[in-house]
Every structure is written in structure tokens, then in C-alpha cells.
Amino acid sequence: MLKKKLLKKLGLLLSCLIVVEIIILYPKEKPTISLKSEEETGVIYLLDENNYVARLDFMFTATSNKGKIKEIVDVLTINNHNSLKIREGFKAVIPENTKLMNIEIKKDLVNLDFSKEILNVDEKYEEKLVEALIYSITALKDINKISLLVNGKRMEKLPHSHKKLDETLDRSYKINKEYDLKSMHNISEVTIYYLAKKNDYLYYIPVTKYTNNEKEKVEIIIDELKSSSTYKANLISYINEETQLINYELLDKSLILNFNEQILSDINSSNIIEEVTYAINLSVQENYDIDNVSYSINDNIISNYFLLLG
């Protein structure tokens, strides 16, 4: 019996040695497992077919923030060699032949110095250009704001509308702005991530709505996402119209959302589909300084999400 066990162990050891030898002698044949680190994956904001600045998944080849910023600007520049990375149905917004002369990172601020060609941006895209840069770059870890320069001088206003630009720009600049105002008093601004689709690719469109709605922002978010199928023809929603946000609780860096059963993917399921939680999480993150969102059904917590960059 002992002899059999010994032979079995020797056989196993021999097999392992043979596998190792094959891998060493024939490296081209060895199987590879691609493990993408968090640093290699990210997001970028590009124009879609309806001229919304859209949030897309993006795979970076660079690993440092400086390298990623250069890559973002390259992809956002029309007819740049990196424009091949743009998915069908989306487009760049920075004018052709624009050069990024210098990148300077100071703590959470990035100074971007462009050549004068950036001023050739089409009038209808000048705000979209600023939005795409702000949202793409501040999606990077530890970066919260940018500053725009042209040939070393601060870009103080947009080239066509002459709208003034702050010295530093962050997400308070907002994105895809839409106005539904009946009064200039008690204005609420809420950024909501709607779901959209190009062929089989699902992506998200952040829209900043300015309204006189006096509800809490999270209530506005859920109401808007429920009605997004009728809001715009190209926007879709997976949230059942009968979904109700029963109540919510904001605790330090956490938000607990308590729904009725209609938010579930199926009445017999205990899961909320990913597209629903993703749209809500992105919208909540854009409007609240929190780290995680918990989902409850009739006061029973079923899932918890830690919020990521982007």
C-alpha cells in the first residue's frame, strides 16, 4: 500500500516536471490568462450619434495618469491615429491637428496646454469639448479638476459663445445640460445617467437637468429613470414604471434605497438587473458625496455596491 502511494506521488511529481519543461522549451505554446488590472480599464466620454457626450468603457494602454491623459486627448482629437479606438457610432470633438503641448499635474489638478487649433472647434461643439475633457480626465484616480490653456495662456472663455471659463474646471461644470424651468427661483440641478444603445452596445448618457422640482435629488433620479423611455426616443429604461422608492436614508457616506418589489428583474427573483443598479449608482454618485449604495426591498437589504470612479 505504501509502495503504491509512493509510486503515485512520484508519478505526479514527474508529470509536473514534464509540464514545466514543456512550458520552458515551448513558450509560444503555453496558455496565457489575461488579467486586466483596474489601472488598465476605465471610461472615456465621446459624442454619440445624437451629439450627447456619452460615457463609454475604455481600455488604456498607458498605466500612469499622465499617459492616460495623453491617450484621452489623442482619442478625443478628430482624425488622430488613436481615433481607430473609437467605437462605431461615436466621434471625437477636439479639432483636427490640435496638439497637446504640455501636461502638468499638481496634486488633483491637471493643466492642459493646447495649440491654437483647439479654438477651431465648431460652435455647436465648444461646450461638448469642455465637458468631454472634464468628465474623461476626472474619471481618473486622484484627479478632480482641470485647467485649459492655449499656447501657455489660460483659456478664459469659449471661442464662439464667449462664455467665461473658470480658472479650474470640475464636474460642477455639468454635462449635456437641459433646462425645464418655469421660474428663475428654487432651481435644482440633477445629473442623471440614462441608458442608451448602439447596435448591441449599451452605454450611459449623463444629462444635467435644471428644473424647479423641489423633490430630493434621489427621488428625481428614480422618477426620471422610470420615465426615460418616453423622455427621449433614443434613451431606454429597464426600470418598471410601477417601481416605487418607498423611502431612503442617507448615513454618512452611504445611501440606503428601499423599493417595492417592482424594481426586481422578475417578481420571483431577488435580483435587480445590472443596468438598473448601474444607472442609479452612477446618477447617485454624481449628485452625492457617498461611497456606497444599498438596495432594499420592503426594508430587507438585498445588495450593496461600492461606487467606482467615472
mmCIF file of C-alpha atoms in Angstrom:
data_model
loop_
_atom_site.group_PDB
_atom_site.id
_atom_site.type_symbol
_atom_site.label_atom_id
_atom_site.label_comp_id
_atom_site.label_asym_id
_atom_site.label_seq_id
_atom_site.Cartn_x
_atom_site.Cartn_y
_atom_site.Cartn_z
ATOM 1 C CA MET A 1 0.000 0.000 0.000
ATOM 2 C CA LEU A 2 2.852 2.355 0.967
ATOM 3 C CA LYS A 3 4.667 1.439 -2.218
ATOM 4 C CA LYS A 4 1.601 2.334 -4.312
ATOM 5 C CA LYS A 5 1.251 5.719 -2.606
ATOM 6 C CA LEU A 6 4.957 6.412 -3.177
ATOM 7 C CA LEU A 7 4.699 5.497 -6.856
ATOM 8 C CA LYS A 8 1.606 7.699 -7.208
ATOM 9 C CA LYS A 9 3.434 10.697 -5.686
ATOM 10 C CA LEU A 10 6.478 10.102 -7.891
ATOM 11 C CA GLY A 11 4.225 9.885 -10.938
ATOM 12 C CA LEU A 12 2.522 13.151 -10.037
ATOM 13 C CA LEU A 13 5.886 14.863 -9.479
ATOM 14 C CA LEU A 14 7.177 13.563 -12.807
ATOM 15 C CA SER A 15 4.079 14.840 -14.606
ATOM 16 C CA CYS A 16 4.583 18.296 -13.072
ATOM 17 C CA LEU A 17 8.240 18.330 -14.145
ATOM 18 C CA ILE A 18 7.264 17.404 -17.697
ATOM 19 C CA VAL A 19 4.684 20.222 -17.849
ATOM 20 C CA VAL A 20 7.256 22.733 -16.540
ATOM 21 C CA GLU A 21 9.802 21.542 -19.106
ATOM 22 C CA ILE A 22 7.276 21.904 -21.940
ATOM 23 C CA ILE A 23 6.462 25.462 -20.845
ATOM 24 C CA ILE A 24 10.161 26.363 -20.709
ATOM 25 C CA LEU A 25 11.051 24.742 -24.020
ATOM 26 C CA TYR A 26 7.942 25.920 -25.902
ATOM 27 C CA PRO A 27 6.950 29.323 -24.507
ATOM 28 C CA LYS A 28 4.895 30.138 -27.581
ATOM 29 C CA GLU A 29 2.604 27.235 -26.869
ATOM 30 C CA LYS A 30 1.937 27.983 -23.196
ATOM 31 C CA PRO A 31 -1.585 29.124 -22.365
ATOM 32 C CA THR A 32 -1.925 32.722 -21.280
ATOM 33 C CA ILE A 33 -4.507 34.237 -18.978
ATOM 34 C CA SER A 34 -5.080 37.941 -19.493
ATOM 35 C CA LEU A 35 -5.722 39.649 -16.168
ATOM 36 C CA LYS A 36 -6.650 43.289 -16.649
ATOM 37 C CA SER A 37 -5.817 45.417 -13.627
ATOM 38 C CA GLU A 38 -8.065 48.255 -12.510
ATOM 39 C CA GLU A 39 -5.455 50.703 -13.802
ATOM 40 C CA GLU A 40 -5.830 49.412 -17.365
ATOM 41 C CA THR A 41 -9.590 49.728 -17.591
ATOM 42 C CA GLY A 42 -11.558 52.932 -17.428
ATOM 43 C CA VAL A 43 -14.011 55.192 -19.189
ATOM 44 C CA ILE A 44 -13.926 57.952 -21.762
ATOM 45 C CA TYR A 45 -16.578 60.470 -22.814
ATOM 46 C CA LEU A 46 -17.229 60.862 -26.560
ATOM 47 C CA LEU A 47 -20.020 62.258 -28.714
ATOM 48 C CA ASP A 48 -22.663 59.780 -29.811
ATOM 49 C CA GLU A 49 -24.815 60.000 -32.962
ATOM 50 C CA ASN A 50 -27.231 62.359 -31.214
ATOM 51 C CA ASN A 51 -24.406 64.675 -30.082
ATOM 52 C CA TYR A 52 -24.702 63.690 -26.441
ATOM 53 C CA VAL A 53 -21.437 63.428 -24.534
ATOM 54 C CA ALA A 54 -21.622 59.714 -23.722
ATOM 55 C CA ARG A 55 -19.833 57.543 -21.175
ATOM 56 C CA LEU A 56 -18.074 54.576 -22.821
ATOM 57 C CA ASP A 57 -15.933 51.761 -21.488
ATOM 58 C CA PHE A 58 -12.305 52.208 -22.497
ATOM 59 C CA MET A 59 -9.130 50.127 -22.283
ATOM 60 C CA PHE A 60 -5.978 52.168 -21.691
ATOM 61 C CA THR A 61 -2.564 51.138 -22.952
ATOM 62 C CA ALA A 62 -0.912 53.651 -20.593
ATOM 63 C CA THR A 63 -0.615 52.975 -16.865
ATOM 64 C CA SER A 64 0.297 56.389 -15.434
ATOM 65 C CA ASN A 65 -2.234 59.225 -15.152
ATOM 66 C CA LYS A 66 -0.072 61.395 -17.401
ATOM 67 C CA GLY A 67 -0.003 58.690 -20.064
ATOM 68 C CA LYS A 68 -3.745 58.126 -19.784
ATOM 69 C CA ILE A 69 -4.456 61.862 -20.131
ATOM 70 C CA LYS A 70 -2.382 61.958 -23.331
ATOM 71 C CA GLU A 71 -4.291 58.913 -24.587
ATOM 72 C CA ILE A 72 -7.655 60.527 -23.758
ATOM 73 C CA VAL A 73 -6.747 63.713 -25.641
ATOM 74 C CA ASP A 74 -5.495 61.688 -28.620
ATOM 75 C CA VAL A 75 -8.748 59.718 -28.832
ATOM 76 C CA LEU A 76 -10.829 62.899 -28.427
ATOM 77 C CA THR A 77 -8.964 64.584 -31.302
ATOM 78 C CA ILE A 78 -10.526 64.291 -34.765
ATOM 79 C CA ASN A 79 -8.525 62.147 -37.223
ATOM 80 C CA ASN A 80 -5.823 61.369 -34.689
ATOM 81 C CA HIS A 81 -4.107 58.000 -35.149
ATOM 82 C CA ASN A 82 -5.778 56.855 -31.935
ATOM 83 C CA SER A 83 -9.223 57.601 -33.378
ATOM 84 C CA LEU A 84 -9.218 53.951 -34.524
ATOM 85 C CA LYS A 85 -10.014 53.137 -30.906
ATOM 86 C CA ILE A 86 -13.373 54.884 -31.200
ATOM 87 C CA ARG A 87 -16.327 52.523 -31.317
ATOM 88 C CA GLU A 88 -18.675 52.738 -34.332
ATOM 89 C CA GLY A 89 -21.389 55.333 -33.800
ATOM 90 C CA PHE A 90 -19.249 57.699 -31.706
ATOM 91 C CA LYS A 91 -16.955 60.567 -32.617
ATOM 92 C CA ALA A 92 -14.169 62.814 -31.378
ATOM 93 C CA VAL A 93 -14.702 66.509 -30.657
ATOM 94 C CA ILE A 94 -11.292 68.233 -30.422
ATOM 95 C CA PRO A 95 -10.446 69.935 -33.774
ATOM 96 C CA GLU A 96 -8.136 68.161 -36.186
ATOM 97 C CA ASN A 97 -4.396 68.951 -35.897
ATOM 98 C CA THR A 98 -4.758 70.201 -32.305
ATOM 99 C CA LYS A 99 -1.606 69.413 -30.334
ATOM 100 C CA LEU A 100 -1.338 68.903 -26.594
ATOM 101 C CA MET A 101 1.780 70.963 -25.894
ATOM 102 C CA ASN A 102 2.126 70.158 -22.217
ATOM 103 C CA ILE A 103 0.529 68.245 -19.341
ATOM 104 C CA GLU A 104 1.197 69.383 -15.796
ATOM 105 C CA ILE A 105 -0.253 67.516 -12.830
ATOM 106 C CA LYS A 106 -0.386 69.357 -9.498
ATOM 107 C CA LYS A 107 -1.992 67.179 -6.834
ATOM 108 C CA ASP A 108 -5.607 66.719 -8.062
ATOM 109 C CA LEU A 109 -5.352 69.405 -10.791
ATOM 110 C CA VAL A 110 -4.287 68.861 -14.406
ATOM 111 C CA ASN A 111 -3.127 71.808 -16.532
ATOM 112 C CA LEU A 112 -3.634 71.097 -20.242
ATOM 113 C CA ASP A 113 -1.803 73.379 -22.670
ATOM 114 C CA PHE A 114 -3.134 73.093 -26.244
ATOM 115 C CA SER A 115 -2.054 74.569 -29.560
ATOM 116 C CA LYS A 116 -4.224 77.322 -31.077
ATOM 117 C CA GLU A 117 -6.041 74.808 -33.303
ATOM 118 C CA ILE A 118 -8.308 73.930 -30.384
ATOM 119 C CA LEU A 119 -10.023 77.295 -30.965
ATOM 120 C CA ASN A 120 -11.251 75.984 -34.349
ATOM 121 C CA VAL A 121 -13.895 73.881 -32.634
ATOM 122 C CA ASP A 122 -17.344 74.018 -34.229
ATOM 123 C CA GLU A 123 -19.602 76.420 -32.351
ATOM 124 C CA LYS A 124 -22.178 73.738 -31.547
ATOM 125 C CA TYR A 125 -19.482 71.526 -30.020
ATOM 126 C CA GLU A 126 -17.452 74.002 -27.947
ATOM 127 C CA GLU A 127 -19.220 73.209 -24.665
ATOM 128 C CA LYS A 128 -19.252 69.498 -25.516
ATOM 129 C CA LEU A 129 -15.460 69.648 -25.905
ATOM 130 C CA VAL A 130 -15.028 71.079 -22.401
ATOM 131 C CA GLU A 131 -17.499 68.569 -20.942
ATOM 132 C CA ALA A 132 -15.774 65.600 -22.604
ATOM 133 C CA LEU A 133 -12.367 66.699 -21.289
ATOM 134 C CA ILE A 134 -13.601 67.354 -17.746
ATOM 135 C CA TYR A 135 -15.528 64.105 -17.383
ATOM 136 C CA SER A 136 -12.934 61.887 -19.091
ATOM 137 C CA ILE A 137 -9.978 63.197 -17.110
ATOM 138 C CA THR A 138 -11.682 63.494 -13.716
ATOM 139 C CA ALA A 139 -12.695 59.830 -14.084
ATOM 140 C CA LEU A 140 -9.017 59.035 -13.419
ATOM 141 C CA LYS A 141 -7.914 58.211 -9.905
ATOM 142 C CA ASP A 142 -6.844 61.228 -7.794
ATOM 143 C CA ILE A 143 -7.783 63.779 -10.494
ATOM 144 C CA ASN A 144 -10.648 66.151 -9.627
ATOM 145 C CA LYS A 145 -10.205 69.210 -11.836
ATOM 146 C CA ILE A 146 -8.551 70.543 -14.976
ATOM 147 C CA SER A 147 -7.368 73.891 -16.306
ATOM 148 C CA LEU A 148 -7.308 74.752 -20.024
ATOM 149 C CA LEU A 149 -4.546 76.785 -21.636
ATOM 150 C CA VAL A 150 -3.808 77.779 -25.237
ATOM 151 C CA ASN A 151 -0.139 78.378 -26.069
ATOM 152 C CA GLY A 152 0.645 78.865 -22.398
ATOM 153 C CA LYS A 153 -2.175 81.332 -21.678
ATOM 154 C CA ARG A 154 -5.295 80.442 -19.733
ATOM 155 C CA MET A 155 -8.385 79.873 -21.872
ATOM 156 C CA GLU A 156 -10.706 82.426 -20.256
ATOM 157 C CA LYS A 157 -13.745 81.939 -22.485
ATOM 158 C CA LEU A 158 -15.188 79.726 -25.185
ATOM 159 C CA PRO A 159 -14.149 80.857 -28.692
ATOM 160 C CA HIS A 160 -17.655 81.384 -30.147
ATOM 161 C CA SER A 161 -20.208 81.993 -27.398
ATOM 162 C CA HIS A 162 -17.559 83.756 -25.283
ATOM 163 C CA LYS A 163 -18.960 82.019 -22.217
ATOM 164 C CA LYS A 164 -16.498 82.560 -19.381
ATOM 165 C CA LEU A 165 -14.482 79.603 -18.151
ATOM 166 C CA ASP A 166 -13.288 79.325 -14.565
ATOM 167 C CA GLU A 167 -9.575 79.026 -13.943
ATOM 168 C CA THR A 168 -10.152 75.460 -12.763
ATOM 169 C CA LEU A 169 -12.942 73.252 -14.098
ATOM 170 C CA ASP A 170 -14.540 70.263 -12.426
ATOM 171 C CA ARG A 171 -17.787 68.307 -12.702
ATOM 172 C CA SER A 172 -19.749 71.241 -11.330
ATOM 173 C CA TYR A 173 -19.486 72.476 -14.948
ATOM 174 C CA LYS A 174 -22.160 69.808 -15.613
ATOM 175 C CA ILE A 175 -22.832 67.903 -18.828
ATOM 176 C CA ASN A 176 -25.439 67.649 -21.620
ATOM 177 C CA LYS A 177 -27.358 70.475 -19.965
ATOM 178 C CA GLU A 178 -31.139 70.638 -20.416
ATOM 179 C CA TYR A 179 -33.473 73.240 -18.968
ATOM 180 C CA ASP A 180 -37.055 72.752 -17.842
ATOM 181 C CA LEU A 181 -37.669 75.934 -15.867
ATOM 182 C CA LYS A 182 -40.836 77.804 -15.069
ATOM 183 C CA SER A 183 -39.121 80.188 -12.671
ATOM 184 C CA MET A 184 -35.622 81.515 -12.007
ATOM 185 C CA HIS A 185 -36.106 80.770 -8.300
ATOM 186 C CA ASN A 186 -35.553 77.481 -6.449
ATOM 187 C CA ILE A 187 -33.634 75.883 -9.304
ATOM 188 C CA SER A 188 -32.493 72.297 -8.797
ATOM 189 C CA GLU A 189 -29.740 70.740 -10.910
ATOM 190 C CA VAL A 190 -29.602 66.959 -11.095
ATOM 191 C CA THR A 191 -27.316 64.834 -13.269
ATOM 192 C CA ILE A 192 -28.953 61.589 -14.345
ATOM 193 C CA TYR A 193 -27.307 58.717 -16.225
ATOM 194 C CA TYR A 194 -29.710 57.383 -18.849
ATOM 195 C CA LEU A 195 -29.159 54.150 -20.714
ATOM 196 C CA ALA A 196 -28.735 54.191 -24.496
ATOM 197 C CA LYS A 197 -27.936 51.585 -27.116
ATOM 198 C CA LYS A 198 -25.940 51.450 -30.344
ATOM 199 C CA ASN A 199 -26.380 48.121 -32.119
ATOM 200 C CA ASP A 200 -25.739 45.639 -29.285
ATOM 201 C CA TYR A 201 -23.607 48.008 -27.223
ATOM 202 C CA LEU A 202 -25.194 49.548 -24.129
ATOM 203 C CA TYR A 203 -23.752 52.794 -22.796
ATOM 204 C CA TYR A 204 -24.745 55.655 -20.498
ATOM 205 C CA ILE A 205 -25.579 59.292 -21.173
ATOM 206 C CA PRO A 206 -25.317 61.760 -18.284
ATOM 207 C CA VAL A 207 -27.824 64.609 -18.590
ATOM 208 C CA THR A 208 -27.867 67.565 -16.215
ATOM 209 C CA LYS A 209 -31.449 68.747 -15.839
ATOM 210 C CA TYR A 210 -32.245 72.179 -14.450
ATOM 211 C CA THR A 211 -35.760 72.201 -13.004
ATOM 212 C CA ASN A 212 -37.920 73.802 -10.339
ATOM 213 C CA ASN A 213 -38.653 70.363 -8.929
ATOM 214 C CA GLU A 214 -38.474 70.608 -5.138
ATOM 215 C CA LYS A 215 -38.096 66.879 -4.515
ATOM 216 C CA GLU A 216 -34.883 65.403 -3.096
ATOM 217 C CA LYS A 217 -32.411 64.612 -5.894
ATOM 218 C CA VAL A 218 -32.579 60.845 -5.415
ATOM 219 C CA GLU A 219 -36.352 60.990 -5.874
ATOM 220 C CA ILE A 220 -35.934 62.972 -9.093
ATOM 221 C CA ILE A 221 -33.376 60.420 -10.314
ATOM 222 C CA ILE A 222 -35.732 57.462 -9.843
ATOM 223 C CA ASP A 223 -38.703 59.330 -11.339
ATOM 224 C CA GLU A 224 -36.678 60.295 -14.410
ATOM 225 C CA LEU A 225 -35.210 56.840 -14.947
ATOM 226 C CA LYS A 226 -38.686 55.294 -14.780
ATOM 227 C CA SER A 227 -39.924 57.653 -17.480
ATOM 228 C CA SER A 228 -36.815 57.721 -19.712
ATOM 229 C CA SER A 229 -38.464 55.560 -22.383
ATOM 230 C CA THR A 230 -40.786 58.469 -23.126
ATOM 231 C CA TYR A 231 -38.276 61.197 -22.301
ATOM 232 C CA LYS A 232 -36.233 60.769 -25.487
ATOM 233 C CA ALA A 233 -36.692 58.276 -28.285
ATOM 234 C CA ASN A 234 -33.054 57.134 -28.161
ATOM 235 C CA LEU A 235 -32.967 56.590 -24.382
ATOM 236 C CA ILE A 236 -34.157 53.367 -22.816
ATOM 237 C CA SER A 237 -35.022 52.163 -19.330
ATOM 238 C CA TYR A 238 -35.165 48.803 -17.601
ATOM 239 C CA ILE A 239 -36.988 50.175 -14.565
ATOM 240 C CA ASN A 240 -40.621 49.116 -14.319
ATOM 241 C CA GLU A 241 -42.905 52.151 -14.312
ATOM 242 C CA GLU A 242 -44.639 50.718 -11.240
ATOM 243 C CA THR A 243 -41.412 50.826 -9.254
ATOM 244 C CA GLN A 244 -41.716 52.939 -6.132
ATOM 245 C CA LEU A 245 -38.973 54.355 -3.958
ATOM 246 C CA ILE A 246 -40.711 53.785 -0.627
ATOM 247 C CA ASN A 247 -38.083 55.627 1.399
ATOM 248 C CA TYR A 248 -34.345 56.263 1.587
ATOM 249 C CA GLU A 249 -31.761 57.025 4.235
ATOM 250 C CA LEU A 250 -28.511 58.956 3.882
ATOM 251 C CA LEU A 251 -25.997 57.814 6.512
ATOM 252 C CA ASP A 252 -22.586 59.454 6.446
ATOM 253 C CA LYS A 253 -21.055 58.042 3.207
ATOM 254 C CA SER A 254 -23.842 55.535 2.498
ATOM 255 C CA LEU A 255 -27.258 55.713 0.867
ATOM 256 C CA ILE A 256 -29.925 53.089 1.556
ATOM 257 C CA LEU A 257 -32.710 52.873 -1.038
ATOM 258 C CA ASN A 258 -35.861 50.985 -0.146
ATOM 259 C CA PHE A 259 -38.075 49.921 -3.087
ATOM 260 C CA ASN A 260 -41.171 47.863 -3.664
ATOM 261 C CA GLU A 261 -40.895 44.505 -5.498
ATOM 262 C CA GLN A 262 -41.424 46.087 -8.929
ATOM 263 C CA ILE A 263 -37.748 47.045 -9.176
ATOM 264 C CA LEU A 264 -36.782 43.372 -9.306
ATOM 265 C CA SER A 265 -35.899 41.828 -12.658
ATOM 266 C CA ASP A 266 -38.640 39.273 -12.057
ATOM 267 C CA ILE A 267 -41.311 39.088 -9.398
ATOM 268 C CA ASN A 268 -39.972 35.621 -8.448
ATOM 269 C CA SER A 269 -36.376 36.846 -8.356
ATOM 270 C CA SER A 270 -34.397 38.535 -5.613
ATOM 271 C CA ASN A 271 -32.117 40.345 -8.079
ATOM 272 C CA ILE A 272 -32.156 43.793 -9.645
ATOM 273 C CA ILE A 273 -30.724 43.745 -13.157
ATOM 274 C CA GLU A 274 -27.275 45.259 -13.552
ATOM 275 C CA GLU A 275 -28.355 48.009 -15.975
ATOM 276 C CA VAL A 276 -30.780 49.367 -13.363
ATOM 277 C CA THR A 277 -28.332 49.443 -10.455
ATOM 278 C CA TYR A 278 -25.595 50.864 -12.698
ATOM 279 C CA ALA A 279 -27.752 53.770 -13.899
ATOM 280 C CA ILE A 280 -28.878 54.539 -10.344
ATOM 281 C CA ASN A 281 -25.371 54.205 -8.879
ATOM 282 C CA LEU A 282 -23.798 56.498 -11.482
ATOM 283 C CA SER A 283 -26.547 59.071 -11.004
ATOM 284 C CA VAL A 284 -26.321 58.960 -7.210
ATOM 285 C CA GLN A 285 -22.536 59.234 -7.287
ATOM 286 C CA GLU A 286 -22.771 62.328 -9.475
ATOM 287 C CA ASN A 287 -25.093 64.103 -7.030
ATOM 288 C CA TYR A 288 -23.973 62.922 -3.592
ATOM 289 C CA ASP A 289 -20.635 62.596 -1.830
ATOM 290 C CA ILE A 290 -21.039 58.949 -0.866
ATOM 291 C CA ASP A 291 -19.067 55.717 -1.195
ATOM 292 C CA ASN A 292 -21.729 53.028 -1.427
ATOM 293 C CA VAL A 293 -25.393 52.390 -2.212
ATOM 294 C CA SER A 294 -27.521 49.677 -0.599
ATOM 295 C CA TYR A 295 -30.732 48.322 -2.139
ATOM 296 C CA SER A 296 -33.641 47.084 -0.024
ATOM 297 C CA ILE A 297 -36.956 45.521 -0.930
ATOM 298 C CA ASN A 298 -39.573 46.311 1.684
ATOM 299 C CA ASP A 299 -36.840 47.050 4.243
ATOM 300 C CA ASN A 300 -34.847 43.885 3.515
ATOM 301 C CA ILE A 301 -31.368 44.677 2.144
ATOM 302 C CA ILE A 302 -30.610 42.539 -0.925
ATOM 303 C CA SER A 303 -27.442 44.132 -2.332
ATOM 304 C CA ASN A 304 -24.722 46.653 -1.628
ATOM 305 C CA TYR A 305 -22.470 48.458 -4.126
ATOM 306 C CA PHE A 306 -19.231 50.340 -3.582
ATOM 307 C CA LEU A 307 -19.042 53.206 -6.060
ATOM 308 C CA LEU A 308 -16.173 53.377 -8.554
ATOM 309 C CA LEU A 309 -14.543 56.222 -10.455
ATOM 310 C CA GLY A 310 -16.047 57.540 -13.665
#
